[in-house]
Amino acid sequence: MCGSSEGAEAEAEADAVAVRRVWERLGLPGLIDVHTHFMPDRVLRKVWAYFDSFGASGTVEWPITYRHEEERRVALLGEFGVRAFTSMLYPHKAGMAEWLNGWAADFARRTPGCLHTATFFPEPGVDRYVREAVEAGARVFKSHVQVGGYDPNDPLLEPVWGLLAEAGIPVVMHCGSGPEPGKHTGPEPVAALLARHPRLPLVVAHMGMPEYAEFFALAERYEEVRLDTTMAFTDFSEGLMPFPARERGRLADLAGKVLLGSDFPNIPYPYAHQLESLERLGLGDAWLRGVLYGNAARVFGVEGGGLSGGAVIGACSRRPRGASAAGPPLPGPRL
């Protein structure tokens, strides 16, 4: 048993070294990961069981690399040098979201580096509890139209989109059709939503895979639409939903709109592989610096601080409407 524990620790240390090597080479103060999952234990266990079922059904093997207790998962992000992260959580039915928001608010209060995350579901009262979450300091929302099985254009959500657009609070939305299509996934529902709320700060999770090109078009058209890299370009995703090589130029042109996401802890490979997959795109160090830190730092107003060494994340303030997207100079590396 001792040997097994020592082996796991050695593996974790090697993982952290590989991750830190990437951002240290780029002269960054660390990473900002906009797509990590922390949620109540019994909910997370059900999520893990869902991914385990992929292998059991013979669909695809999806081992959870970081199947640890919450305290260890938070500590690992600190060892990786992740300066700010989210607690992406989401309901699959009515009556869950408000309870999840209460848990997430408490998690953010007790967890250095966590950007206060909230969620919602199309149900009576959704505008009330979303407003309460905003007033309580929520910095980012999660919308999962695939798992939730809802149309983002549901009339019950109309006041929510208006509120978040006005407040300038980003929504990370799983709206692409991977890994399995849903009734309301794909670019069409999102395009209809943005036509009514063009100022909505929307982060398309997983770069919208497999509908990469269509979601790129929305990011090109709307100033506040961005994409996160979650699982994109990795060997795992390339085997299932490969990124079209013809779109690489557009990816380079969208440099300021691409944010690092990982899906930690629910990934079937080491965390470093996501970073290495971005490096091998060959889009240059300036592109990587923006993706791994600078772009999200500007979106969320992150200034210095972070998880490493137990430090609390620095000041976080919303960028006012009309403020420069370029933002202030990034802080230098903290070694």
Short mmCIF file of C-alpha atoms in Angstrom, two decimals:
data_model
loop_
_atom_site.label_atom_id
_atom_site.label_comp_id
_atom_site.label_asym_id
_atom_site.label_seq_id
_atom_site.Cartn_x
_atom_site.Cartn_y
_atom_site.Cartn_z
CA MET A 1 0.00 0.00 0.00
CA CYS A 2 2.84 2.35 0.86
CA GLY A 3 4.51 1.64 -2.44
CA SER A 4 1.28 2.40 -4.26
CA SER A 5 0.95 5.71 -2.43
CA GLU A 6 4.55 6.65 -3.16
CA GLY A 7 4.03 5.82 -6.82
CA ALA A 8 0.96 8.03 -7.01
CA GLU A 9 2.82 10.92 -5.39
CA ALA A 10 5.72 10.53 -7.79
CA GLU A 11 3.30 10.54 -10.72
CA ALA A 12 1.60 13.69 -9.41
CA GLU A 13 4.95 15.41 -8.96
CA ALA A 14 5.99 14.54 -12.52
CA ASP A 15 2.63 15.82 -13.77
CA ALA A 16 3.09 19.13 -11.96
CA VAL A 17 6.62 19.52 -13.32
CA ALA A 18 5.37 18.99 -16.87
CA VAL A 19 2.59 21.55 -16.44
CA ARG A 20 4.78 24.19 -14.84
CA ARG A 21 7.45 23.76 -17.48
CA VAL A 22 5.02 25.06 -20.11
CA TRP A 23 3.99 28.31 -18.43
CA GLU A 24 7.40 29.02 -16.92
CA ARG A 25 8.98 28.81 -20.37
CA LEU A 26 6.47 31.40 -21.57
CA GLY A 27 7.27 33.74 -18.68
CA LEU A 28 3.72 33.58 -17.31
CA PRO A 29 2.74 33.86 -13.63
CA GLY A 30 0.77 30.62 -13.99
CA LEU A 31 -2.43 29.47 -15.67
CA ILE A 32 -6.08 30.50 -15.63
CA ASP A 33 -8.41 27.56 -16.30
CA VAL A 34 -12.01 28.60 -17.04
CA HIS A 35 -13.41 25.07 -17.26
CA THR A 36 -12.81 22.94 -14.18
CA HIS A 37 -15.47 21.00 -12.30
CA PHE A 38 -16.09 21.15 -8.57
CA MET A 39 -19.52 20.19 -7.28
CA PRO A 40 -21.15 18.42 -4.33
CA ASP A 41 -19.58 15.00 -3.82
CA ARG A 42 -22.68 12.94 -4.56
CA VAL A 43 -23.28 14.91 -7.76
CA LEU A 44 -19.69 14.50 -8.91
CA ARG A 45 -19.83 10.76 -8.24
CA LYS A 46 -22.80 10.53 -10.59
CA VAL A 47 -20.88 12.46 -13.23
CA TRP A 48 -17.99 10.03 -12.88
CA ALA A 49 -20.39 7.09 -13.15
CA TYR A 50 -21.67 8.59 -16.42
CA PHE A 51 -18.17 8.64 -17.89
CA ASP A 52 -17.47 5.16 -16.52
CA SER A 53 -20.53 3.94 -18.42
CA PHE A 54 -18.87 4.88 -21.71
CA GLY A 55 -16.26 2.18 -21.18
CA ALA A 56 -18.77 -0.33 -19.85
CA SER A 57 -20.90 0.09 -22.98
CA GLY A 58 -17.90 -0.26 -25.28
CA THR A 59 -18.36 3.26 -26.65
CA VAL A 60 -14.97 4.66 -25.59
CA GLU A 61 -12.72 4.29 -22.57
CA TRP A 62 -12.96 7.40 -20.41
CA PRO A 63 -10.94 6.86 -17.22
CA ILE A 64 -11.08 9.76 -14.74
CA THR A 65 -7.43 10.72 -14.26
CA TYR A 66 -7.97 12.83 -11.13
CA ARG A 67 -10.48 10.75 -9.18
CA HIS A 68 -9.40 12.24 -5.84
CA GLU A 69 -11.11 13.78 -2.88
CA GLU A 70 -11.91 17.48 -3.18
CA GLU A 71 -9.03 18.72 -1.02
CA ARG A 72 -6.49 16.83 -3.11
CA ARG A 73 -7.97 18.09 -6.37
CA VAL A 74 -7.71 21.69 -5.21
CA ALA A 75 -4.14 21.08 -4.06
CA LEU A 76 -3.20 19.62 -7.43
CA LEU A 77 -4.33 22.76 -9.24
CA GLY A 78 -2.10 24.73 -6.91
CA GLU A 79 0.84 22.44 -7.69
CA PHE A 80 0.17 22.91 -11.39
CA GLY A 81 0.35 26.69 -10.94
CA VAL A 82 -3.30 27.36 -11.76
CA ARG A 83 -3.91 30.87 -10.45
CA ALA A 84 -7.66 31.00 -11.02
CA PHE A 85 -10.24 28.34 -11.87
CA THR A 86 -13.98 27.73 -11.89
CA SER A 87 -16.37 25.27 -10.28
CA MET A 88 -18.43 24.38 -13.33
CA LEU A 89 -21.60 22.71 -12.08
CA TYR A 90 -24.96 22.25 -13.74
CA PRO A 91 -28.45 20.85 -13.12
CA HIS A 92 -30.09 18.14 -15.21
CA LYS A 93 -33.59 18.90 -13.98
CA ALA A 94 -35.67 21.59 -12.32
CA GLY A 95 -35.16 22.23 -8.61
CA MET A 96 -31.40 21.66 -8.60
CA ALA A 97 -29.80 24.92 -9.71
CA GLU A 98 -30.53 27.08 -6.69
CA TRP A 99 -29.20 24.41 -4.34
CA LEU A 100 -26.08 24.00 -6.49
CA ASN A 101 -25.55 27.77 -6.42
CA GLY A 102 -25.58 27.74 -2.63
CA TRP A 103 -22.94 25.02 -2.58
CA ALA A 104 -20.81 26.85 -5.18
CA ALA A 105 -20.93 30.13 -3.25
CA ASP A 106 -19.66 28.37 -0.14
CA PHE A 107 -16.99 26.54 -2.14
CA ALA A 108 -15.72 29.83 -3.60
CA ARG A 109 -15.59 31.43 -0.14
CA ARG A 110 -13.47 28.63 1.30
CA THR A 111 -11.30 27.91 -1.74
CA PRO A 112 -8.49 30.31 -2.71
CA GLY A 113 -8.36 30.86 -6.45
CA CYS A 114 -11.91 29.79 -7.26
CA LEU A 115 -13.93 32.20 -9.36
CA HIS A 116 -17.42 32.15 -7.84
CA THR A 117 -19.46 30.05 -10.28
CA ALA A 118 -23.24 29.68 -10.60
CA THR A 119 -25.73 27.97 -12.90
CA PHE A 120 -29.41 27.95 -13.88
CA PHE A 121 -32.23 25.94 -15.45
CA PRO A 122 -35.37 27.08 -17.31
CA GLU A 123 -37.87 26.96 -14.46
CA PRO A 124 -40.15 29.34 -12.58
CA GLY A 125 -38.07 31.61 -10.34
CA VAL A 126 -34.87 31.29 -12.38
CA ASP A 127 -34.59 35.07 -12.84
CA ARG A 128 -34.82 35.54 -9.05
CA TYR A 129 -32.10 33.09 -8.05
CA VAL A 130 -29.78 34.15 -10.87
CA ARG A 131 -30.11 37.76 -9.71
CA GLU A 132 -29.39 36.63 -6.15
CA ALA A 133 -26.27 34.79 -7.34
CA VAL A 134 -25.09 37.91 -9.19
CA GLU A 135 -25.67 40.05 -6.11
CA ALA A 136 -23.74 37.47 -4.04
CA GLY A 137 -20.72 37.94 -6.31
CA ALA A 138 -20.96 35.24 -8.98
CA ARG A 139 -18.18 35.80 -11.54
CA VAL A 140 -19.16 33.18 -14.14
CA PHE A 141 -22.15 30.99 -14.97
CA LYS A 142 -22.35 27.51 -16.46
CA SER A 143 -25.02 26.49 -18.96
CA HIS A 144 -25.11 22.87 -20.12
CA VAL A 145 -27.81 22.56 -22.76
CA GLN A 146 -26.78 18.99 -23.57
CA VAL A 147 -27.10 17.54 -20.06
CA GLY A 148 -29.96 19.87 -19.12
CA GLY A 149 -31.79 19.05 -22.34
CA TYR A 150 -33.13 22.58 -22.65
CA ASP A 151 -33.32 25.17 -25.39
CA PRO A 152 -31.29 28.29 -24.52
CA ASN A 153 -34.13 30.22 -26.17
CA ASP A 154 -36.69 29.00 -23.64
CA PRO A 155 -38.80 32.07 -22.71
CA LEU A 156 -38.14 31.41 -19.01
CA LEU A 157 -34.46 32.21 -19.60
CA GLU A 158 -35.01 35.48 -21.46
CA PRO A 159 -34.64 37.69 -18.35
CA VAL A 160 -31.56 35.71 -17.32
CA TRP A 161 -29.73 36.41 -20.59
CA GLY A 162 -30.65 40.06 -20.37
CA LEU A 163 -29.39 40.32 -16.80
CA LEU A 164 -26.08 38.59 -17.54
CA ALA A 165 -25.53 40.64 -20.69
CA GLU A 166 -26.12 43.85 -18.78
CA ALA A 167 -23.90 42.76 -15.88
CA GLY A 168 -21.15 41.59 -18.25
CA ILE A 169 -20.85 38.22 -16.52
CA PRO A 170 -19.54 35.41 -18.77
CA VAL A 171 -21.51 32.22 -19.35
CA VAL A 172 -19.56 29.08 -20.22
CA MET A 173 -21.99 27.09 -22.36
CA HIS A 174 -21.70 23.48 -23.48
CA CYS A 175 -23.63 23.87 -26.72
CA GLY A 176 -21.65 21.79 -29.22
CA SER A 177 -22.82 18.29 -30.10
CA GLY A 178 -19.86 16.43 -28.57
CA PRO A 179 -19.42 13.94 -27.04
CA GLU A 180 -23.07 13.12 -27.78
CA PRO A 181 -25.59 15.36 -29.56
CA GLY A 182 -28.59 16.64 -27.66
CA LYS A 183 -31.97 17.93 -28.76
CA HIS A 184 -30.81 21.55 -28.48
CA THR A 185 -27.06 21.32 -29.20
CA GLY A 186 -25.42 22.85 -32.22
CA PRO A 187 -24.85 26.43 -33.42
CA GLU A 188 -28.43 27.29 -34.48
CA PRO A 189 -29.95 27.79 -31.00
CA VAL A 190 -26.93 29.83 -29.91
CA ALA A 191 -27.08 31.98 -33.04
CA ALA A 192 -30.74 32.73 -32.30
CA LEU A 193 -29.86 33.65 -28.71
CA LEU A 194 -27.07 36.00 -29.75
CA ALA A 195 -29.27 37.68 -32.33
CA ARG A 196 -31.39 38.90 -29.41
CA HIS A 197 -28.53 39.43 -26.94
CA PRO A 198 -25.47 40.41 -29.00
CA ARG A 199 -23.63 41.77 -25.93
CA LEU A 200 -23.91 38.52 -23.95
CA PRO A 201 -20.42 37.43 -22.80
CA LEU A 202 -20.53 33.82 -23.98
CA VAL A 203 -17.70 31.29 -23.76
CA VAL A 204 -18.35 28.31 -26.03
CA ALA A 205 -17.08 25.23 -24.20
CA HIS A 206 -14.91 22.68 -26.02
CA MET A 207 -14.59 25.19 -28.91
CA GLY A 208 -18.03 23.93 -29.93
CA MET A 209 -16.74 20.55 -31.07
CA PRO A 210 -17.51 19.03 -33.47
CA GLU A 211 -19.14 22.14 -35.01
CA TYR A 212 -15.89 24.10 -34.77
CA ALA A 213 -16.29 26.23 -37.89
CA GLU A 214 -19.85 27.30 -37.11
CA PHE A 215 -18.96 28.44 -33.60
CA PHE A 216 -15.84 30.17 -34.89
CA ALA A 217 -18.17 32.19 -37.11
CA LEU A 218 -20.16 33.34 -34.06
CA ALA A 219 -16.95 34.35 -32.28
CA GLU A 220 -15.93 36.33 -35.36
CA ARG A 221 -19.29 38.07 -35.55
CA TYR A 222 -19.91 38.93 -31.89
CA GLU A 223 -17.42 40.89 -29.82
CA GLU A 224 -18.24 39.13 -26.54
CA VAL A 225 -18.22 35.54 -27.83
CA ARG A 226 -15.17 33.49 -26.93
CA LEU A 227 -14.14 29.83 -27.00
CA ASP A 228 -12.50 27.58 -24.45
CA THR A 229 -10.02 24.87 -25.36
CA THR A 230 -11.47 22.13 -23.15
CA MET A 231 -10.34 18.76 -24.50
CA ALA A 232 -9.84 20.21 -27.99
CA PHE A 233 -6.74 19.14 -29.96
CA THR A 234 -5.91 16.33 -27.49
CA ASP A 235 -5.19 12.85 -28.80
CA PHE A 236 -8.42 11.67 -27.18
CA SER A 237 -10.66 14.21 -28.94
CA GLU A 238 -8.76 14.07 -32.21
CA GLY A 239 -9.61 10.36 -32.36
CA LEU A 240 -13.32 11.11 -32.00
CA MET A 241 -14.00 14.63 -33.33
CA PRO A 242 -10.86 15.89 -35.10
CA PHE A 243 -10.27 19.59 -35.49
CA PRO A 244 -10.33 20.48 -39.22
CA ALA A 245 -6.86 21.58 -40.30
CA ARG A 246 -8.38 24.14 -42.68
CA GLU A 247 -9.63 26.12 -39.67
CA ARG A 248 -6.18 26.63 -38.14
CA GLY A 249 -5.79 30.08 -39.67
CA ARG A 250 -9.08 31.21 -38.17
CA LEU A 251 -7.96 29.84 -34.80
CA ALA A 252 -4.84 31.99 -35.04
CA ASP A 253 -6.91 35.05 -35.96
CA LEU A 254 -9.14 34.48 -32.92
CA ALA A 255 -6.09 34.66 -30.63
CA GLY A 256 -7.61 37.10 -28.15
CA LYS A 257 -10.83 35.10 -27.85
CA VAL A 258 -9.48 31.68 -26.91
CA LEU A 259 -9.32 30.73 -23.21
CA LEU A 260 -7.73 27.74 -21.54
CA GLY A 261 -10.19 25.10 -20.35
CA SER A 262 -9.31 21.58 -19.24
CA ASP A 263 -12.37 19.71 -17.81
CA PHE A 264 -10.24 18.84 -14.77
CA PRO A 265 -10.72 16.43 -13.01
CA ASN A 266 -12.88 14.55 -15.52
CA ILE A 267 -10.21 14.02 -18.17
CA PRO A 268 -8.88 10.68 -19.47
CA TYR A 269 -5.26 11.89 -19.66
CA PRO A 270 -2.79 13.99 -17.62
CA TYR A 271 -3.47 17.74 -17.34
CA ALA A 272 -0.20 18.53 -19.10
CA HIS A 273 -1.47 16.88 -22.28
CA GLN A 274 -3.97 19.71 -22.87
CA LEU A 275 -1.13 22.24 -22.74
CA GLU A 276 1.12 20.14 -24.95
CA SER A 277 -1.72 19.78 -27.46
CA LEU A 278 -2.00 23.56 -27.66
CA GLU A 279 1.76 23.94 -28.06
CA ARG A 280 1.93 21.53 -30.98
CA LEU A 281 -0.58 23.61 -32.95
CA GLY A 282 2.43 25.77 -33.73
CA LEU A 283 0.60 29.10 -33.43
CA GLY A 284 3.42 30.78 -31.53
CA ASP A 285 4.29 31.81 -27.99
CA ALA A 286 2.29 35.04 -28.07
CA TRP A 287 -0.85 33.06 -28.96
CA LEU A 288 -0.13 30.61 -26.15
CA ARG A 289 0.44 33.34 -23.57
CA GLY A 290 -2.96 34.78 -24.33
CA VAL A 291 -4.72 31.42 -24.24
CA LEU A 292 -3.08 30.15 -21.07
CA TYR A 293 -3.36 33.35 -19.04
CA GLY A 294 -3.74 36.77 -20.63
CA ASN A 295 -7.13 36.45 -22.32
CA ALA A 296 -8.89 35.11 -19.22
CA ALA A 297 -7.06 37.59 -16.98
CA ARG A 298 -8.63 40.41 -18.97
CA VAL A 299 -12.10 38.84 -19.04
CA PHE A 300 -12.17 38.24 -15.29
CA GLY A 301 -9.98 41.12 -14.13
CA VAL A 302 -7.46 38.79 -12.48
CA GLU A 303 -4.43 40.63 -11.16
CA GLY A 304 -1.53 38.68 -9.67
CA GLY A 305 -2.07 36.45 -6.61
CA GLY A 306 -3.01 32.85 -7.15
CA LEU A 307 -2.97 29.40 -5.70
CA SER A 308 0.71 28.57 -5.54
CA GLY A 309 2.04 28.69 -2.04
CA GLY A 310 -1.47 29.05 -0.68
CA ALA A 311 -1.84 32.68 -1.73
CA VAL A 312 -5.34 33.95 -2.25
CA ILE A 313 -6.20 35.10 -5.75
CA GLY A 314 -5.73 38.78 -6.39
CA ALA A 315 -8.40 41.37 -7.02
CA CYS A 316 -11.15 40.35 -9.41
CA SER A 317 -13.33 43.05 -10.90
CA ARG A 318 -15.61 43.08 -13.92
CA ARG A 319 -14.27 45.00 -16.89
CA PRO A 320 -16.69 47.87 -17.46
CA ARG A 321 -18.55 48.04 -20.75
CA GLY A 322 -16.47 49.86 -23.31
CA ALA A 323 -13.16 49.33 -21.48
CA SER A 324 -10.18 48.36 -23.56
CA ALA A 325 -10.03 44.67 -24.34
CA ALA A 326 -6.25 44.94 -24.30
CA GLY A 327 -6.27 45.60 -20.57
CA PRO A 328 -3.28 46.40 -18.36
CA PRO A 329 0.16 44.80 -18.79
CA LEU A 330 0.30 41.29 -17.40
CA PRO A 331 2.27 40.74 -14.19
CA GLY A 332 5.64 39.10 -14.50
CA PRO A 333 6.34 35.51 -13.45
CA ARG A 334 6.42 34.70 -9.75
CA LEU A 335 9.18 32.16 -9.31
#
